[in-house]
Amino acid sequence: MSIDPYAWIESSLSTIHRADWYRFEQTISSIPGAVIQLEGRTVINFASNDYLGLAGDRRLIAAAVFATEEFGTGSTGSRLLSGHRQLHRELEKAIASLKQTEAALVFSSGYLANLGAIASIVGKRDLILSDRYNHSSLKNGAILSGATIIDYAHCNLTELENHLNQHREKYRRCLIITDSIFSMDGDLCPLPELLDLAEKFHCMVLVDEAHATGILGKNGAGSVEYFNCSDRPLIQIGTLSKALGSLGGYVAGSATLIDFLRNRAPTWIYTTGLSPADTAAALEAIKIVQQEPELRTQLWRNIETLKDLISQQLPNLKLLPSESAILCLQLKDAATALAAGSKLKEAGIFAPAIRPPTVPTSRIRISVMATHEAYQLEKLVAAFKSLL
Ligand SMILES: *Cc1c(COP(=O)(O)O)cnc(C)c1O
């Protein structure tokens, strides 16, 4: 037996290598956009969550610079101590107005918003029902809460109802948690039917709109708006770091819920308030989302163009079902996906391999942006062609 108590780390790491699960960062040296500099190579970017191209938008940059000049680089404390600025309140009001909710609360990331919200509203005597494909932050929020967790098969409401019939009565509160657009698959949760079930069984619902905000719905509010469910009781989570091009997360819901979280959510109370730059950039992004629906129109046009090109030129390609800007090409294993990712990179396309344990089956994941041009989508399809 080794006497080095840290020796296990190296052997664990070599297991990760053997499974082709090893990961590392790739350096981007340009401003975010449809074309970037990746490890010294110019590539078309299909790997970004910056769906509307706002992360490199001059107006967000100007807002962040102005806020930094005005309020400094850091917020210097937690929101309840020295970390609160008027900008935070303005951003929270803007989120609530976009989401058509009474109130909203800004967290330092979407991940922390999920951990804090879930762990505050349920506990040991409660039940969580969780879609098997949920994002890591929802799953870990559920674990942190101490509630009993039952996973149901992806978007399978029949199975969800069976679990509710079988188990709901044994618990005090019940919370159903789900992504709206699933982050690694791109499909959409059947929210209205899920809300009907929740109502029938007296459950709360928490929906994570990370990949839907700015993309779905007439005003870009997300799937809740898209499905006309803004009036139904539910808890909405989201991030400022995807279509909104900044950093941070939020919870949107009733004024009572938000007031409660301000007093109970440890990942909000015991962490530093969002920086002035991030806050101001997100506020500017929400204005743009509301004032420029043409950005969203362009994104959806690009998604349709890409789907059309693929079905015309590569009818046998195995794409996962998608109702979003995320399109996934399913591949047989991690090694194949990795090889495909590096071949695409050689062809000037940045489209990463997503492997277990992030997802059950390996794939190439494509994110379409509003700022992609038609020839860039064509180049992607051509690269897919030579791959197969
Ligand atoms: C990205 C993501 C998060 C985390 O948001 P961050 O602001 O990046 O921490 C949470 N949920 C889902 C579904 C996501 O895709």
Coordinates of C-alpha atoms and ligand atoms in Angstrom, one line a residue:
M1 CA 0.0 0.0 0.0
S2 CA 1.2 3.5 -0.9
I3 CA 2.1 5.7 2.0
D4 CA 1.3 8.8 0.0
P5 CA -2.3 9.8 0.8
Y6 CA -2.5 11.7 -2.5
A7 CA -1.2 8.9 -4.7
W8 CA -4.8 7.9 -5.6
I9 CA -5.2 11.1 -7.7
E10 CA -2.7 10.0 -10.3
S11 CA -4.2 6.6 -10.7
S12 CA -7.7 8.1 -10.9
L13 CA -6.5 10.4 -13.6
S14 CA -5.0 7.6 -15.6
T15 CA -8.4 5.8 -15.4
I16 CA -9.9 9.0 -16.9
H17 CA -7.3 8.9 -19.7
R18 CA -8.0 5.3 -20.5
A19 CA -11.7 5.9 -20.9
D20 CA -11.1 8.8 -23.3
W21 CA -12.8 11.0 -20.7
Y22 CA -9.8 13.3 -20.1
R23 CA -10.5 17.0 -20.6
F24 CA -8.5 20.2 -20.9
E25 CA -9.0 23.8 -21.9
Q26 CA -8.5 25.3 -25.3
T27 CA -7.4 28.9 -25.5
I28 CA -9.3 31.4 -27.4
S29 CA -7.5 34.7 -28.0
S30 CA -10.0 36.9 -29.8
I31 CA -13.3 38.6 -28.9
P32 CA -16.3 36.3 -28.8
G33 CA -18.1 35.9 -32.1
A34 CA -19.0 33.6 -35.1
V35 CA -15.3 33.5 -36.0
I36 CA -12.6 33.2 -33.3
Q37 CA -8.9 32.5 -32.9
L38 CA -8.6 29.1 -31.3
E39 CA -5.1 27.9 -30.3
G40 CA -3.6 30.1 -33.0
R41 CA -6.1 28.9 -35.7
T42 CA -9.0 30.9 -37.2
V43 CA -12.2 28.8 -36.9
I44 CA -15.9 29.2 -37.3
N45 CA -17.3 29.0 -33.8
F46 CA -20.1 26.5 -33.2
A47 CA -19.2 26.0 -29.5
S48 CA -20.5 29.1 -27.9
N49 CA -23.6 29.8 -25.8
D50 CA -23.5 33.4 -27.0
Y51 CA -26.5 32.7 -29.2
L52 CA -27.3 36.3 -30.1
G53 CA -23.6 37.4 -30.4
L54 CA -24.0 39.8 -27.5
A55 CA -20.8 38.9 -25.5
G56 CA -18.7 40.8 -28.0
D57 CA -21.3 43.5 -28.7
R58 CA -19.9 47.1 -28.4
R59 CA -23.0 48.2 -26.3
L60 CA -22.4 45.6 -23.6
I61 CA -18.7 46.4 -23.5
A62 CA -19.4 50.1 -23.2
A63 CA -22.0 49.5 -20.4
A64 CA -19.5 47.3 -18.6
V65 CA -16.6 49.8 -18.9
F66 CA -18.9 52.7 -17.8
A67 CA -20.1 50.7 -14.7
T68 CA -16.5 49.9 -13.9
E69 CA -15.4 53.5 -14.1
E70 CA -18.3 54.5 -12.0
F71 CA -18.5 51.8 -9.4
G72 CA -15.1 50.0 -9.5
T73 CA -14.2 46.4 -10.4
G74 CA -15.6 44.6 -7.4
S75 CA -18.8 44.8 -5.4
T76 CA -16.7 44.3 -2.2
G77 CA -19.1 42.3 -0.2
S78 CA -22.3 40.2 -0.1
R79 CA -25.5 41.9 -1.2
L80 CA -26.8 42.1 2.4
L81 CA -23.6 43.8 3.6
S82 CA -21.6 46.1 1.3
G83 CA -22.2 44.5 -2.0
H84 CA -25.5 46.0 -3.1
R85 CA -25.8 48.7 -5.8
Q86 CA -28.7 50.3 -7.5
L87 CA -27.6 48.5 -10.7
H88 CA -28.4 45.2 -9.1
R89 CA -32.0 46.3 -8.4
E90 CA -32.3 47.7 -11.9
L91 CA -31.2 44.4 -13.3
E92 CA -33.6 42.4 -11.1
K93 CA -36.5 44.7 -12.2
A94 CA -35.5 44.2 -15.8
I95 CA -35.4 40.4 -15.4
A96 CA -38.8 40.4 -13.7
S97 CA -40.3 42.5 -16.4
L98 CA -38.9 40.3 -19.2
K99 CA -40.1 37.2 -17.4
Q100 CA -43.5 38.7 -16.4
T101 CA -42.9 37.8 -12.8
E102 CA -43.4 39.9 -9.6
A103 CA -39.7 39.8 -8.7
A104 CA -36.3 38.4 -9.5
L105 CA -33.0 37.8 -7.6
V106 CA -29.6 37.9 -9.2
F107 CA -27.0 35.3 -8.2
S108 CA -23.3 35.1 -9.0
S109 CA -23.9 32.3 -11.5
G110 CA -26.8 30.2 -12.8
Y111 CA -25.2 27.2 -11.0
L112 CA -25.4 29.1 -7.7
A113 CA -29.0 30.2 -8.4
N114 CA -30.0 26.5 -8.8
L115 CA -28.1 25.3 -5.7
G116 CA -29.5 28.1 -3.6
A117 CA -33.1 28.0 -4.8
I118 CA -33.5 24.2 -4.6
A119 CA -31.7 23.8 -1.3
S120 CA -33.8 26.6 0.3
I121 CA -37.3 25.4 -0.7
V122 CA -37.1 21.7 0.0
G123 CA -35.5 19.7 2.7
K124 CA -35.3 16.2 4.4
R125 CA -39.0 15.7 4.6
D126 CA -39.6 16.5 0.9
L127 CA -39.5 14.9 -2.5
I128 CA -37.7 16.0 -5.7
L129 CA -38.6 14.6 -9.1
S130 CA -35.9 15.3 -11.5
D131 CA -35.5 14.7 -15.3
R132 CA -32.6 12.3 -15.9
Y133 CA -31.0 14.7 -18.4
N134 CA -31.1 17.7 -16.1
H135 CA -28.1 20.0 -15.8
S136 CA -25.5 19.3 -13.2
S137 CA -26.6 22.4 -11.2
L138 CA -30.1 21.1 -10.8
K139 CA -28.9 17.6 -9.8
N140 CA -26.4 19.0 -7.2
G141 CA -29.0 21.4 -5.9
A142 CA -31.2 18.5 -5.3
I143 CA -28.5 16.6 -3.4
L144 CA -27.6 19.6 -1.4
S145 CA -31.3 20.0 -0.3
G146 CA -31.3 16.7 1.5
A147 CA -34.7 15.8 0.0
T148 CA -35.4 12.4 -1.4
I149 CA -34.6 12.4 -5.1
I150 CA -36.4 10.3 -7.8
D151 CA -35.1 10.6 -11.4
Y152 CA -37.7 10.1 -14.2
A153 CA -36.8 9.1 -17.8
H154 CA -36.1 12.1 -20.0
C155 CA -39.3 14.1 -20.6
N156 CA -41.4 11.0 -19.8
L157 CA -44.5 12.4 -18.1
T158 CA -46.1 9.1 -17.8
E159 CA -43.3 7.9 -15.7
L160 CA -43.4 11.1 -13.7
E161 CA -47.1 10.6 -13.0
N162 CA -46.5 7.0 -11.9
H163 CA -43.9 8.2 -9.4
L164 CA -46.2 10.9 -8.1
N165 CA -49.0 8.4 -7.7
Q166 CA -46.7 6.0 -5.8
H167 CA -44.7 8.4 -3.6
R168 CA -46.2 11.9 -3.4
E169 CA -48.3 11.2 -0.3
K170 CA -45.4 10.1 1.8
Y171 CA -43.7 13.6 1.6
R172 CA -44.5 17.1 2.9
R173 CA -43.5 19.3 -0.1
C174 CA -42.7 18.1 -3.6
L175 CA -40.6 19.9 -6.2
I176 CA -40.3 18.9 -9.9
I177 CA -37.1 20.2 -11.5
T178 CA -36.3 20.4 -15.2
D179 CA -34.3 22.1 -17.9
S180 CA -36.6 23.8 -20.4
I181 CA -34.2 23.5 -23.3
F182 CA -31.9 20.6 -22.4
S183 CA -28.4 21.8 -22.5
M184 CA -26.6 18.9 -24.0
D185 CA -29.5 17.6 -26.3
G186 CA -31.4 20.7 -27.4
D187 CA -34.9 19.4 -27.0
L188 CA -37.7 21.0 -25.1
C189 CA -39.5 20.0 -21.9
P190 CA -43.4 19.7 -22.4
L191 CA -44.0 22.4 -19.8
P192 CA -47.8 22.9 -19.9
E193 CA -48.4 19.2 -19.4
L194 CA -45.8 19.1 -16.6
L195 CA -47.5 22.0 -14.9
D196 CA -50.8 20.2 -15.1
L197 CA -49.4 17.2 -13.3
A198 CA -47.8 19.5 -10.7
E199 CA -51.1 21.1 -10.1
K200 CA -52.9 17.8 -9.8
F201 CA -50.3 16.5 -7.2
H202 CA -49.7 19.8 -5.4
C203 CA -46.1 20.1 -6.4
M204 CA -43.9 23.1 -7.0
V205 CA -42.1 23.3 -10.3
L206 CA -38.6 24.8 -11.0
V207 CA -37.7 25.3 -14.6
D208 CA -34.2 26.2 -15.8
E209 CA -34.4 28.5 -18.8
A210 CA -30.6 28.8 -19.3
H211 CA -30.7 27.9 -23.0
A212 CA -34.2 29.4 -23.7
T213 CA -33.9 32.9 -22.4
G214 CA -33.4 35.4 -25.2
I215 CA -34.2 32.6 -27.7
L216 CA -37.8 31.3 -27.2
G217 CA -41.0 33.4 -26.8
K218 CA -42.3 36.5 -28.6
N219 CA -40.2 38.7 -26.3
G220 CA -37.4 36.3 -25.7
A221 CA -38.5 35.5 -22.2
G222 CA -38.0 31.8 -22.7
S223 CA -40.1 28.6 -22.8
V224 CA -42.6 29.8 -20.2
E225 CA -43.6 32.7 -22.5
Y226 CA -43.4 30.4 -25.6
F227 CA -46.0 28.0 -24.0
N228 CA -48.1 30.9 -22.6
C229 CA -47.5 29.8 -19.1
S230 CA -46.4 33.1 -17.6
D231 CA -49.5 33.2 -15.4
R232 CA -49.0 29.8 -13.8
P233 CA -47.3 29.4 -10.5
L234 CA -43.7 28.3 -11.0
I235 CA -40.1 29.1 -10.2
Q236 CA -37.9 30.2 -13.1
I237 CA -34.1 29.9 -13.1
G238 CA -31.8 31.3 -15.7
T239 CA -28.3 32.5 -16.5
L240 CA -26.9 35.9 -17.6
S241 CA -24.0 34.1 -19.2
K242 CA -25.6 32.5 -22.4
A243 CA -27.8 34.6 -24.7
L244 CA -27.3 37.6 -22.4
G245 CA -23.5 37.6 -23.0
S246 CA -22.5 38.4 -19.4
L247 CA -22.0 36.4 -16.2
G248 CA -24.4 35.6 -13.3
G249 CA -27.7 33.8 -12.8
Y250 CA -31.2 34.6 -11.5
V251 CA -34.3 33.2 -9.9
A252 CA -37.6 34.8 -11.1
G253 CA -41.0 34.2 -9.4
S254 CA -43.4 35.6 -6.9
A255 CA -42.4 38.5 -4.6
T256 CA -42.9 36.2 -1.6
L257 CA -40.5 33.6 -3.1
I258 CA -37.8 36.2 -3.8
D259 CA -38.1 37.7 -0.4
F260 CA -37.8 34.2 1.2
L261 CA -34.7 33.4 -0.9
R262 CA -33.1 36.7 0.1
N263 CA -33.4 35.5 3.7
R264 CA -32.6 31.8 3.2
A265 CA -30.5 31.0 0.1
P266 CA -26.9 30.5 1.3
T267 CA -25.5 30.8 -2.2
W268 CA -26.9 34.3 -2.4
I269 CA -26.4 35.4 1.2
Y270 CA -22.8 34.2 1.7
T271 CA -21.2 35.2 -1.6
T272 CA -20.1 38.5 -3.1
G273 CA -22.5 40.5 -5.1
L274 CA -22.2 40.4 -8.9
S275 CA -19.5 42.8 -10.2
P276 CA -20.7 46.2 -11.6
A277 CA -19.4 45.3 -15.0
D278 CA -21.3 42.0 -15.3
T279 CA -24.4 43.6 -13.9
A280 CA -24.4 46.5 -16.3
A281 CA -23.6 44.2 -19.3
A282 CA -26.5 41.9 -18.5
L283 CA -28.9 44.9 -18.0
E284 CA -27.9 46.2 -21.5
A285 CA -28.4 42.7 -23.0
I286 CA -31.9 42.5 -21.6
K287 CA -32.7 45.9 -23.2
I288 CA -31.4 44.6 -26.6
V289 CA -33.3 41.3 -26.3
Q290 CA -36.5 43.4 -25.8
Q291 CA -35.8 46.1 -28.4
E292 CA -34.3 44.0 -31.2
P293 CA -36.5 40.9 -31.8
E294 CA -34.8 40.7 -35.2
L295 CA -31.8 39.1 -33.5
R296 CA -34.0 36.2 -32.4
T297 CA -35.5 36.0 -35.9
Q298 CA -32.1 35.8 -37.4
L299 CA -31.1 33.0 -35.0
W300 CA -34.2 31.0 -35.9
R301 CA -33.5 31.6 -39.6
N302 CA -30.0 30.2 -39.2
I303 CA -31.3 27.2 -37.3
E304 CA -33.8 26.4 -40.0
T305 CA -31.2 27.0 -42.7
L306 CA -28.7 24.6 -41.1
K307 CA -31.4 21.9 -40.5
D308 CA -32.5 22.2 -44.2
L309 CA -28.9 21.9 -45.5
I310 CA -28.3 18.8 -43.4
S311 CA -31.6 17.1 -44.4
Q312 CA -30.8 17.9 -48.1
Q313 CA -27.2 17.0 -48.2
L314 CA -26.8 14.4 -45.4
P315 CA -30.1 12.6 -45.1
N316 CA -28.5 9.8 -43.1
L317 CA -26.9 11.9 -40.5
K318 CA -28.1 11.0 -37.0
L319 CA -29.1 14.3 -35.4
L320 CA -30.8 14.2 -31.9
P321 CA -34.3 15.8 -31.8
S322 CA -33.9 19.6 -31.3
E323 CA -36.2 22.5 -30.7
S324 CA -33.4 25.1 -30.1
A325 CA -30.1 26.5 -31.2
I326 CA -28.4 23.3 -30.0
L327 CA -28.0 20.5 -32.5
C328 CA -26.2 17.2 -31.7
L329 CA -24.7 14.7 -34.0
Q330 CA -24.7 11.3 -32.2
L331 CA -21.6 9.2 -32.4
K332 CA -20.8 5.7 -31.3
D333 CA -18.3 6.4 -28.5
A334 CA -16.0 8.9 -26.8
A335 CA -13.0 8.1 -29.0
T336 CA -15.0 8.6 -32.2
A337 CA -16.5 11.9 -31.0
L338 CA -13.0 13.1 -30.0
A339 CA -11.6 12.2 -33.4
A340 CA -14.5 13.9 -35.1
G341 CA -14.0 17.1 -33.0
S342 CA -10.3 17.3 -34.0
K343 CA -11.1 16.6 -37.7
L344 CA -13.6 19.4 -37.6
K345 CA -11.1 21.7 -36.0
E346 CA -8.6 20.9 -38.8
A347 CA -11.3 21.9 -41.3
G348 CA -11.7 25.3 -39.5
I349 CA -14.8 24.4 -37.5
F350 CA -15.0 24.6 -33.7
A351 CA -17.6 22.0 -32.6
P352 CA -16.7 20.2 -29.5
A353 CA -17.1 16.5 -28.6
I354 CA -19.4 16.1 -25.5
R355 CA -18.7 12.8 -23.7
P356 CA -19.7 10.9 -20.6
P357 CA -20.0 11.7 -17.8
T358 CA -21.6 14.9 -19.0
V359 CA -23.9 12.9 -21.3
P360 CA -24.8 9.2 -21.5
T361 CA -23.8 8.9 -25.2
S362 CA -21.0 10.8 -27.0
R363 CA -21.8 13.4 -29.5
I364 CA -20.6 16.5 -31.4
R365 CA -22.6 19.5 -30.1
I366 CA -23.3 22.5 -32.4
S367 CA -24.6 25.8 -31.2
V368 CA -26.0 28.1 -33.8
M369 CA -25.6 31.9 -33.4
A370 CA -27.7 34.7 -34.8
T371 CA -24.4 36.1 -36.2
H372 CA -23.4 33.1 -38.3
E373 CA -23.5 33.8 -42.0
A374 CA -25.0 31.4 -44.6
Y375 CA -21.6 30.4 -45.9
Q376 CA -20.4 29.5 -42.4
L377 CA -23.4 27.1 -42.1
E378 CA -22.5 25.6 -45.5
K379 CA -18.9 25.1 -44.5
L380 CA -20.1 23.2 -41.4
V381 CA -22.2 20.9 -43.5
A382 CA -19.4 20.4 -46.0
A383 CA -17.1 19.5 -43.0
F384 CA -19.7 17.0 -41.7
K385 CA -19.8 15.5 -45.2
S386 CA -16.1 14.8 -45.4
L387 CA -16.2 13.4 -41.9
L388 CA -18.7 10.7 -42.8
Ligands
LIG1 C1 -25.1 26.8 -18.2 C2 -26.2 26.2 -17.4 C3 -26.3 26.6 -16.0 C4 -25.2 27.3 -15.3 O1 -25.2 28.7 -15.6 P1 -23.9 29.5 -15.3 O2 -24.4 30.9 -15.2 O3 -23.0 29.2 -16.4 O4 -23.4 29.0 -13.9 C5 -27.4 26.1 -15.4 N1 -28.4 25.4 -15.9 C6 -28.3 25.0 -17.2 C7 -29.4 24.2 -17.9 C8 -27.2 25.4 -18.0 O5 -27.1 25.1 -19.3

